[in-house]
XYZ file of C-alpha atoms in Angstrom:
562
model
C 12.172 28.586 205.876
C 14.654 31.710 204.748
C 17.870 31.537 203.520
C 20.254 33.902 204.084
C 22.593 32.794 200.986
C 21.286 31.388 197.971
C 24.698 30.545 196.471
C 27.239 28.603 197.258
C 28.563 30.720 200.278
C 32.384 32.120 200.784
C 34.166 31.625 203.831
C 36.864 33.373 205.344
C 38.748 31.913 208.301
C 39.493 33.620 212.011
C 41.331 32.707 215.224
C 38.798 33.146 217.543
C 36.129 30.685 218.305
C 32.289 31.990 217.920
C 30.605 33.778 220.843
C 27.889 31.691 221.232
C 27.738 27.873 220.382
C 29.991 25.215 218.980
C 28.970 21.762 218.403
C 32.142 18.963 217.987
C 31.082 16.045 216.188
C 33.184 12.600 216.054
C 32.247 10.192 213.711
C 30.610 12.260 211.506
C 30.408 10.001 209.049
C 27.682 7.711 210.791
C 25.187 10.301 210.725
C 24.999 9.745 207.293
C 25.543 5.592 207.941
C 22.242 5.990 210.091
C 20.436 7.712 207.339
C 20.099 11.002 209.820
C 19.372 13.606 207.015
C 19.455 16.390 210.297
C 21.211 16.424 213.349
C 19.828 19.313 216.093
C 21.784 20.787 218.304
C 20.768 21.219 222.266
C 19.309 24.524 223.011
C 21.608 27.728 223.872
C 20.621 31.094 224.797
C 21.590 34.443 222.851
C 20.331 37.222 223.019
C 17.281 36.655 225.524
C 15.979 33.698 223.292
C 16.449 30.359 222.854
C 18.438 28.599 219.895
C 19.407 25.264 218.533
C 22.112 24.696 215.425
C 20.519 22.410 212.667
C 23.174 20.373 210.664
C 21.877 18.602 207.154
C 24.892 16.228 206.827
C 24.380 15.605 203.215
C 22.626 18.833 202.384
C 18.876 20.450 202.729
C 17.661 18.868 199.403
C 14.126 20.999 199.826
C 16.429 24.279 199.821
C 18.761 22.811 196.702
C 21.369 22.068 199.008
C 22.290 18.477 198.034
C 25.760 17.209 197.898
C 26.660 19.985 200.533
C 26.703 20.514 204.549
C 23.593 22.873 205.128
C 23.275 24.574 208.331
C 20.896 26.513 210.139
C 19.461 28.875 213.192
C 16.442 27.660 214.799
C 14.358 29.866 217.336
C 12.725 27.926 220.326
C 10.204 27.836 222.512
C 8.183 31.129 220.407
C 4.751 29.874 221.834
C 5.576 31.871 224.762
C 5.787 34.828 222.506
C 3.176 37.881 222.219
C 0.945 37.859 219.019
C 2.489 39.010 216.064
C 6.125 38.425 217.368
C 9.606 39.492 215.162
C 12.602 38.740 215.900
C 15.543 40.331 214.366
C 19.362 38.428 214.252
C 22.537 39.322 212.475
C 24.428 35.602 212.383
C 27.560 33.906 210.874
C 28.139 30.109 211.261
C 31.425 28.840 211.487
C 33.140 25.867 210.655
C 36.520 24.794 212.161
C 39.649 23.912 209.825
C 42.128 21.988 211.643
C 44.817 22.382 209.644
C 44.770 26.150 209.727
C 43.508 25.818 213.143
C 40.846 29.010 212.312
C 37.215 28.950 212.843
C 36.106 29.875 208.836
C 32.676 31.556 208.233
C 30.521 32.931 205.814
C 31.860 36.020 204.595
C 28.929 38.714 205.609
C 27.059 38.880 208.764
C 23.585 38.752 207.006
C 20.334 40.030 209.052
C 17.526 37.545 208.986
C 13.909 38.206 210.271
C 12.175 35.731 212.062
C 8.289 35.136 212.643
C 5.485 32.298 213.291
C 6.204 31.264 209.376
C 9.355 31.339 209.922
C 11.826 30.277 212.847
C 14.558 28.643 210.947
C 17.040 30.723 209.013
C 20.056 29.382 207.335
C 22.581 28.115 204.316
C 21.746 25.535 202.390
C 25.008 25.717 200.483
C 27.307 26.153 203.579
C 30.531 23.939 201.876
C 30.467 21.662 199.707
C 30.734 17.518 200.478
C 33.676 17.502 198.459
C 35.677 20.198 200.396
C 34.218 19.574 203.696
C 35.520 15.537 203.118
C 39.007 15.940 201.706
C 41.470 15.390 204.549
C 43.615 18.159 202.859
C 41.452 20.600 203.541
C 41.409 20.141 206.893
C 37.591 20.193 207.927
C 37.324 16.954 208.901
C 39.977 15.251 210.169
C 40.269 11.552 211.886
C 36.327 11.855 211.048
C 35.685 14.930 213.607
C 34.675 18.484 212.703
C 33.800 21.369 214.539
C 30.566 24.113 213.624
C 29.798 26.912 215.461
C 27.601 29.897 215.399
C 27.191 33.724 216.785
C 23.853 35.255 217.107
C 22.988 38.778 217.835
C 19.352 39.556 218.353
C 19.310 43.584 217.485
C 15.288 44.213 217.399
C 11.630 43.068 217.571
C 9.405 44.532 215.444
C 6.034 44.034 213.019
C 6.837 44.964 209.435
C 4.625 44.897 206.382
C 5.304 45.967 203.058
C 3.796 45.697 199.197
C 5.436 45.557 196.180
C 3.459 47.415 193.691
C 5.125 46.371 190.149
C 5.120 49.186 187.552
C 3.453 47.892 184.125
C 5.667 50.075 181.996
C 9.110 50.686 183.623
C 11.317 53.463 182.689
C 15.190 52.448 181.617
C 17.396 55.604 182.374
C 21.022 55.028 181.015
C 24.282 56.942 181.650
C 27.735 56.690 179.954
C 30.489 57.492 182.366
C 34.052 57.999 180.662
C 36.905 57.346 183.078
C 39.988 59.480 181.690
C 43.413 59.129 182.871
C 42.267 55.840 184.821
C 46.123 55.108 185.821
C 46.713 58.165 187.581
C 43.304 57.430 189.640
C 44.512 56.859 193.839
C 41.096 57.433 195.718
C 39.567 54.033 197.030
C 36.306 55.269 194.873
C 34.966 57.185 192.396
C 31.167 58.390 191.942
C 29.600 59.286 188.333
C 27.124 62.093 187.900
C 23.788 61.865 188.686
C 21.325 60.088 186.600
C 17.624 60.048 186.052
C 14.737 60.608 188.755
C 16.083 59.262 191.623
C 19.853 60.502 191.182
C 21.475 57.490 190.527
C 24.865 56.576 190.509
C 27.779 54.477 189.466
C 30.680 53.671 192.039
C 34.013 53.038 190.771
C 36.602 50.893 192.867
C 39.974 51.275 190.649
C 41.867 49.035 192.918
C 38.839 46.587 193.795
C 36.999 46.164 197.158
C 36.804 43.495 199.798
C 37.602 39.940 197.763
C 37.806 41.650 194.604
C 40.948 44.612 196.433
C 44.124 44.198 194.356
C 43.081 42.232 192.119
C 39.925 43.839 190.000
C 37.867 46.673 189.611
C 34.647 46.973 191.244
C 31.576 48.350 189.914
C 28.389 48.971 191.846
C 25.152 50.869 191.783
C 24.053 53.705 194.033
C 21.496 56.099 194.449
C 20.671 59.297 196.461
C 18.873 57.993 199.241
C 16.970 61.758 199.629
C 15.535 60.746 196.380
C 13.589 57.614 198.013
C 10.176 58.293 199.662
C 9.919 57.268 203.167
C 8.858 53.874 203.868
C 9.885 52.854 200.635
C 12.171 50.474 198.477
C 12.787 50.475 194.876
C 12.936 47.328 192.987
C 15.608 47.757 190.654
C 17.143 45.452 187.817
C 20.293 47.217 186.603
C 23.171 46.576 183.950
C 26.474 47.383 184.500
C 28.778 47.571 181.665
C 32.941 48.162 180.517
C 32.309 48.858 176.918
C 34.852 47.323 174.558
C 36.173 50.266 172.691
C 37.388 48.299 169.686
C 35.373 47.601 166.018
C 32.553 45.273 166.704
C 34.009 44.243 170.816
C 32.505 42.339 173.234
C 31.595 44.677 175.908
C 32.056 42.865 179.644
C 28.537 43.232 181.343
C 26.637 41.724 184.556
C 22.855 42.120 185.217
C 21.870 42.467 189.109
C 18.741 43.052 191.284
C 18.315 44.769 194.458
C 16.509 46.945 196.848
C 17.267 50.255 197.847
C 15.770 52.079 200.577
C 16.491 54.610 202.906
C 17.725 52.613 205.659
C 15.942 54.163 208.504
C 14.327 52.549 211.320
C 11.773 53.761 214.422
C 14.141 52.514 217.268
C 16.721 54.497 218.463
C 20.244 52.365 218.423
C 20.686 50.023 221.574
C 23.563 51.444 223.556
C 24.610 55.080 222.709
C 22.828 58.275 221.898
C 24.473 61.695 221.320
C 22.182 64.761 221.365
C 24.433 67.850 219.822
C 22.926 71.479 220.395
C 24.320 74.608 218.412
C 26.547 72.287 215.963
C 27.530 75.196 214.089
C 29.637 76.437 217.569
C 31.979 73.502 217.341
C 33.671 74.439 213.636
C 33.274 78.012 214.625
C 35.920 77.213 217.671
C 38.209 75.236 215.372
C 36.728 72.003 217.580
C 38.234 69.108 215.002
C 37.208 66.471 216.957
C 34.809 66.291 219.786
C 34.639 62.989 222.129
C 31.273 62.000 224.045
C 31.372 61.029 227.243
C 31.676 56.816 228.554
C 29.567 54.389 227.667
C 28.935 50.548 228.131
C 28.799 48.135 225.940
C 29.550 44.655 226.291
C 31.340 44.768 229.336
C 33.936 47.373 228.064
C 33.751 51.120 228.211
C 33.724 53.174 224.869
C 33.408 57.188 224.026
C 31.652 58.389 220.603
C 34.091 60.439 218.387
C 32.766 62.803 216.443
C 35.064 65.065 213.828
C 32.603 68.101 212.485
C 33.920 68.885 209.512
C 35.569 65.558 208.620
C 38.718 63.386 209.748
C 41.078 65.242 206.935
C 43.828 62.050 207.549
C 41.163 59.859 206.763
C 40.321 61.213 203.652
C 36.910 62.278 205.543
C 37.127 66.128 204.654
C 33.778 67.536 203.525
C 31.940 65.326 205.564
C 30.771 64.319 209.387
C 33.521 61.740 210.169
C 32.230 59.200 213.477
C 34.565 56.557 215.058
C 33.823 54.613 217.849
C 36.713 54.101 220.496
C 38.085 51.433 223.128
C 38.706 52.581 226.658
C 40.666 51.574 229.765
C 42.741 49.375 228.104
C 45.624 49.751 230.971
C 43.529 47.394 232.435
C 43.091 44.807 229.779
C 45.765 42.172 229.605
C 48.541 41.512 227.709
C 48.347 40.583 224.065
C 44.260 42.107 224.528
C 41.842 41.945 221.895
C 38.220 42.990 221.372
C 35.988 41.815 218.530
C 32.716 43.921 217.553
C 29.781 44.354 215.063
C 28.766 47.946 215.207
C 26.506 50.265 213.127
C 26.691 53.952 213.626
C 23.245 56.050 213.593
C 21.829 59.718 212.870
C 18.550 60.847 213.465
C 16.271 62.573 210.774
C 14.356 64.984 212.837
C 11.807 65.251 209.779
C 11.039 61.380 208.996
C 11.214 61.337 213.006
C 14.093 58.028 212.144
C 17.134 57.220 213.011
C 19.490 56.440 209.565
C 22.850 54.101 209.542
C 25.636 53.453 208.015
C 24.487 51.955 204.416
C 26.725 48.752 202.507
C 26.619 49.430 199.690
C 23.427 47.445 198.344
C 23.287 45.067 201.239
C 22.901 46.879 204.667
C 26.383 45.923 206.063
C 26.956 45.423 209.884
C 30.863 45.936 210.427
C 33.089 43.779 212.518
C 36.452 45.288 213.542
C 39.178 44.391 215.987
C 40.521 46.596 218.786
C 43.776 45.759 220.017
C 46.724 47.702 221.543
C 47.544 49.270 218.321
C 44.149 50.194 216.768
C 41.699 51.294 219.956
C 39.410 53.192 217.165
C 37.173 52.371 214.617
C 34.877 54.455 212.250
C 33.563 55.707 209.321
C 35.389 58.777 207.718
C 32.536 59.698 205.060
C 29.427 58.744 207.095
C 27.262 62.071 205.669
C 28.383 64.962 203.486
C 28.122 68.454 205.157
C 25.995 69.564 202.503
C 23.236 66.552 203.046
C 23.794 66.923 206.661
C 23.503 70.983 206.980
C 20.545 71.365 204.361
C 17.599 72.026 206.959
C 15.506 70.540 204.029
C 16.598 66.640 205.051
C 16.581 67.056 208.087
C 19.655 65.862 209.997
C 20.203 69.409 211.540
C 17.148 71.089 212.746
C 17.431 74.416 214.712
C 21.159 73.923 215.000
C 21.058 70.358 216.715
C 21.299 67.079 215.627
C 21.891 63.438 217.637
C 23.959 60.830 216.607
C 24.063 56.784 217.789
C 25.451 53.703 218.156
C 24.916 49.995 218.274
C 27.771 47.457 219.781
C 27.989 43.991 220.307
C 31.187 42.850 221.123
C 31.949 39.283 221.119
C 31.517 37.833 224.514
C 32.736 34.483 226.458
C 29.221 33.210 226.565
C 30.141 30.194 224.200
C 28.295 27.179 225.202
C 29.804 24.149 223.701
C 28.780 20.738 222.981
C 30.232 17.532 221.486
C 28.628 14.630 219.965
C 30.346 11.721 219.608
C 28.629 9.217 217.210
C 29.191 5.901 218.038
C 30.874 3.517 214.946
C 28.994 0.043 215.572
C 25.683 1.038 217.763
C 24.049 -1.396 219.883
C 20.497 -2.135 219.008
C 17.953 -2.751 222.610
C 14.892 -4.365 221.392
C 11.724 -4.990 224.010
C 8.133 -6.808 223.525
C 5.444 -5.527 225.726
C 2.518 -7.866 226.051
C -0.113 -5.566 227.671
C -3.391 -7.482 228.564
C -6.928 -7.068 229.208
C -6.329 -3.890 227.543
C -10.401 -2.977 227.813
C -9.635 -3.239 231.915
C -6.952 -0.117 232.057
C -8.026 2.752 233.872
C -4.803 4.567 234.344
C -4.248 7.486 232.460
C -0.321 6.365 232.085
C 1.407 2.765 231.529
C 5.187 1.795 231.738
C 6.840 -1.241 230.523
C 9.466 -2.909 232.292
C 13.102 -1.313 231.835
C 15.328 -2.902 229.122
C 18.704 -1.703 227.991
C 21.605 -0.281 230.225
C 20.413 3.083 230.195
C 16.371 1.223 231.425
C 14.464 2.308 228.667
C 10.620 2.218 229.053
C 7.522 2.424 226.791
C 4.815 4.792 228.029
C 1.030 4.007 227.218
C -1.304 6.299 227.030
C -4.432 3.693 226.640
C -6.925 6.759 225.952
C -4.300 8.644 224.659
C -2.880 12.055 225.638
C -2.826 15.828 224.636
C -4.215 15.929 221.068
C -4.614 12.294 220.643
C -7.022 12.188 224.072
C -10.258 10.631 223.313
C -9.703 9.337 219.855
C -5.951 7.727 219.668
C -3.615 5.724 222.203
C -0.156 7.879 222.362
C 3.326 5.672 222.705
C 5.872 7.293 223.973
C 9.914 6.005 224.703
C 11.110 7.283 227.870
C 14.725 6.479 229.963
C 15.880 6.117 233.500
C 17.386 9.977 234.218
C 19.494 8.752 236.810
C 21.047 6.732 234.461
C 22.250 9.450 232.684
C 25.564 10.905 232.843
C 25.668 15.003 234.147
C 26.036 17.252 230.975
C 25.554 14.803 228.846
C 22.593 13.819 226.344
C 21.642 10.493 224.691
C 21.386 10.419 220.207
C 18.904 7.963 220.467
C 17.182 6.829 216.959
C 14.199 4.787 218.016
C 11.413 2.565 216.560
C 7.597 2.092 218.295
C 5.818 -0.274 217.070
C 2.232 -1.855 217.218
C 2.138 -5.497 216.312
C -0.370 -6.869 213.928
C -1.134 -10.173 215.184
C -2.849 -11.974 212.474
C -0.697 -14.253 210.384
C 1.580 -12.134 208.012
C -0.066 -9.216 209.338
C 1.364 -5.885 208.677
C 2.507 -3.977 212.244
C 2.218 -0.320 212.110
C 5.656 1.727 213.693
C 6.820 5.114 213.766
C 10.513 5.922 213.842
C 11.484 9.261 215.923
C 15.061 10.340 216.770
C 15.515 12.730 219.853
C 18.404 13.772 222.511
C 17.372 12.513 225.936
C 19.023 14.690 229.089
C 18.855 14.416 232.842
C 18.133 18.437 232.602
C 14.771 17.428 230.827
C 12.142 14.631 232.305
C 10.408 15.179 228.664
C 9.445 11.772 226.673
C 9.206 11.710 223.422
C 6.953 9.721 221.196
C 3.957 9.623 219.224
C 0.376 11.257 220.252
C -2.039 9.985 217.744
C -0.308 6.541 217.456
C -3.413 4.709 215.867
C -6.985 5.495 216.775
C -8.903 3.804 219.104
C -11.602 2.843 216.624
C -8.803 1.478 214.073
C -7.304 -0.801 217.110
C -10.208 -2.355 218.525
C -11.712 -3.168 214.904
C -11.057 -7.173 215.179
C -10.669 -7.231 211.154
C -7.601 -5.141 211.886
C -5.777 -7.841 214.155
C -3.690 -5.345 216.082
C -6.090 -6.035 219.742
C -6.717 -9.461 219.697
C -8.006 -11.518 223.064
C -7.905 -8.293 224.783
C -4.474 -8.208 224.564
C -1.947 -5.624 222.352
C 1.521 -6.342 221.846
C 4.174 -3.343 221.329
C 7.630 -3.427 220.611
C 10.810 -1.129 221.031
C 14.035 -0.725 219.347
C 16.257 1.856 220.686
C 19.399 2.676 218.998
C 22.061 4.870 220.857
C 23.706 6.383 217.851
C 26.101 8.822 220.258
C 26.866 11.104 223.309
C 26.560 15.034 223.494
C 28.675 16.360 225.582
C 28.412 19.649 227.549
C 32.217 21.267 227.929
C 31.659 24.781 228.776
């Protein structure tokens, strides 16, 4: 299991639902009452795969996530996938504050990889028990809360990599003195180079992102034509604001990351630009050159591309891209489109295509188009003197080809809504199956009990792995009895009786959402093995005769509202 956050994670609120899935809970504190340490979702699609939303009402303890909600991505049905199989997801779960009435989230969209060791990716630390229970807050109100998730699948691919550790590491240091700090008005500033690689320090005088307005921000760079292809470096840094007084404290933080060059084999999804004789367009004063139309999540967009730099973005000096809305005549009043986009240039030497780079963390970027703002970009995505150095390869032989990746937030929300019942009722059944050494049948059923007419299934000989050596009990329901778009919470016991006085029975307890959309039982295999049943020391076949026993517990209803 991966998690995409290891601490506690930060959210930030929106109006808009998520694209893909919400799950409404009622009653949420009964999950808890019924000692359900997860709930699953039902299954949605995204992306060409199938998904279910895992929420750990007290926490993932495994994953150190006790005393908070931890939630997580599952991947289905990957037996039907090749050999080998990746799939790659950008995600960001949601949780709805009624109060604000905004759908909050974890702050990032974070890109998680997922694989036959690993089909569940998550945060264990999604809000704290605390939080998520004050009434104040607003997350759950009149014991109801809303989670939600979006999932974009952008690639499939094998990867393998080594770490090789260096037994002697060298330390390079640099000193960088900031003069006339108050005068500083760029968003940042970049140190000289240091050491082999070129490293560098970024200076944010006015903060970035949470820390904008309120701090400075310090981070760690390097010159990505410094890293080998295919490669990462595994860096431990210290960043320091030294105390200038006698004998100060200096004000220091210790990090790790990876750095790498960010390039991949696939060309971007949607939108490629192929540019021949670059040179022509500043040599005809062209400032800004606009592809032609594209689609991309059912809207139409153009590639912008300014050659020597958008100069009222601050983007002189450098190849300035934007990505921009189109037809919007058509769009209705009070429009507005949400997207995650990455912008892409191919290296003709390393035969990649390289992206936009976060700084440290590879950063997709969501933005919002509406009538006022129909473009989007990056003024400083490559320097002219990277890009027009034949050496790195961006322009070869006076052409180069530039890229994008969109996914706009859809309507292809599915949403459910469990409602957990406060006092469940309990439907308890004794089966009294004789002559059991007579059944030839591959399949049993008990008679129907409860008001949805439950049924045991007996597999005598047992079925799929426990064929031959086990008998298999499964619980099964009456579809018809079943509501449309709507699934049963059902928390059940099986049970074997042990018929000898104070005899100890042998049960299973399995909890499972039962649908008229799926004729699937659920149950146990490899109950008990044959040779374990019929040994008469054991007491649980006695006069030929076995006795099994049900209780079903309907803990609440999913509902299916869009």
């Amino acid at each position: 299991m991966q998690d995409s956050i290891a601490a506690e994670s930060i959210l930030i609120g929106r109006n808009a639902p998520p694209s893909h899935y919400l799950l409404k809970i009622q009653n949420f504190s009964s999950l808890s009452a019924a000692s359900i340490a997860q709930f699953s979702s039902g299954e949605f699609d995204a992306g060409g795969y199938k998904w279910k939303l895992c929420i750990y009402p007290t926490g993932k303890k495994s994953k150190n996530g006790k005393n908070h909600i931890s939630i997580y991505l599952v991947l289905l049905k990957t037996s039907s996938l090749p050999a080998r199989w990746e799939v790659n997801v950008i995600s960001k779960f949601f949780i709805f504050n009624h109060s604000q009435n905004k759908y909050f989230s974890n702050k990032d969209w974070y890109e998680n990889r997922y694989h036959a060791m690993n089909t569940s990716c998550g945060i264990a630390k999604f809000i704290d028990l605390n939080t998520f229970s004050n009434p104040v807050n607003g997350y759950l109100t009149d014991n109801a809360c809303v989670f939600g998730v979006e999932v974009f699948v952008v690639g499939n691919t094998l990867k393998e990599e080594h770490l090789s550790m260096m037994i002697e590491p060298a330390t390079y240091c640099h000193t960088w003195k900031v003069n006339n700090f108050s005068t500083l008005v760029e968003k940042t500033y970049v140190s000289d180079s240091f050491g082999c690689y070129k490293w560098n320090i970024l200076l944010f005088p006015n903060g970035t992102v949470e820390g904008e307005g309120n701090s400075i921000s310090l981070f760690l760079d390097v010159s990505r034509s410094s890293i080998p292809l295919n490669t990462k470096l595994f860096v431990k840094f210290i960043l320091r604001v030294k105390q200038q007084k006698m004998n100060g404290k200096h004000i220091e933080y210790e990090g790790e990351a990876k750095y790498t060059k960010s390039g991949r084999n696939a060309p971007p999804s949607h939108y490629l630009f192929k540019i021949r004789n670059f040179s022509s367009l500043s040599a005809a004063s062209i400032a800004q050159f606009s592809s032609g139309e594209f689609d991309a999540g059912d809207y139409r967009w153009k590639l912008c591309i300014y050659p020597t730099g958008n100069e009222s973005k601050n983007g002189k000096d450098h190849i300035s891209i934007y990505l921009v809305l189109l037809k919007t005549s058509s769009l209705p009043a009070g429009w507005e489109v949400k997207e995650i986009s990455k912008f892409f240039i191919f290296n003709h030497s390393q035969n990649m295509y390289f992206s936009n780079k976060g700084i440290i963390i590879d950063y997709w970027y969501e933005n919002r188009y509406h009538a006022m703002n129909t473009s989007c970009g990056i003024a400083k995505f490559i320097d002219l003197n990277t890009f027009s150095n034949p050496v790195n390869g961006y322009l070869t032989d006076n052409a180069c080809v530039f890229g994008v990746e969109v996914f706009v937030f859809g309507n292809t929300l599915k949403e459910e809504h469990l409602s957990m019942i406060i006092e469940p009722d309990t439907y308890c059944h004794t089966w009294k199956v004789t002559k059991f050494s007579t059944l030839v049948e591959k399949t049993y059923v008990s008679d129907s009990f409860g008001c949805y007419k439950w049924n045991i299934l007996l597999y005598p000989n047992g079925t799929v792995e426990g064929e031959g050596n086990s008998i298999s009990l499964l619980l099964d329901v009456s579809r018809s009895r079943i509501p449309l778009n709507t699934k049963l919470f059902v928390k059940f016991i099986l049970r074997v009786k042990q018929q000898k006085m104070d005899g100890k029975h042998i049960e299973y307890e399995g909890i499972y959402l039962y649908s008229s959309s799926d004729s699937s039982a659920f149950g146990f295999r490899e109950f008990i093995s044959l040779a374990k049943l019929k040994d008469p020391k054991r007491g649980y076949l006695m006069d030929d005769t076995l006795i099994l026993e049900a209780e079903v517990t309907l803990l609440g209803l999913v509902l299916k509202e869009s």
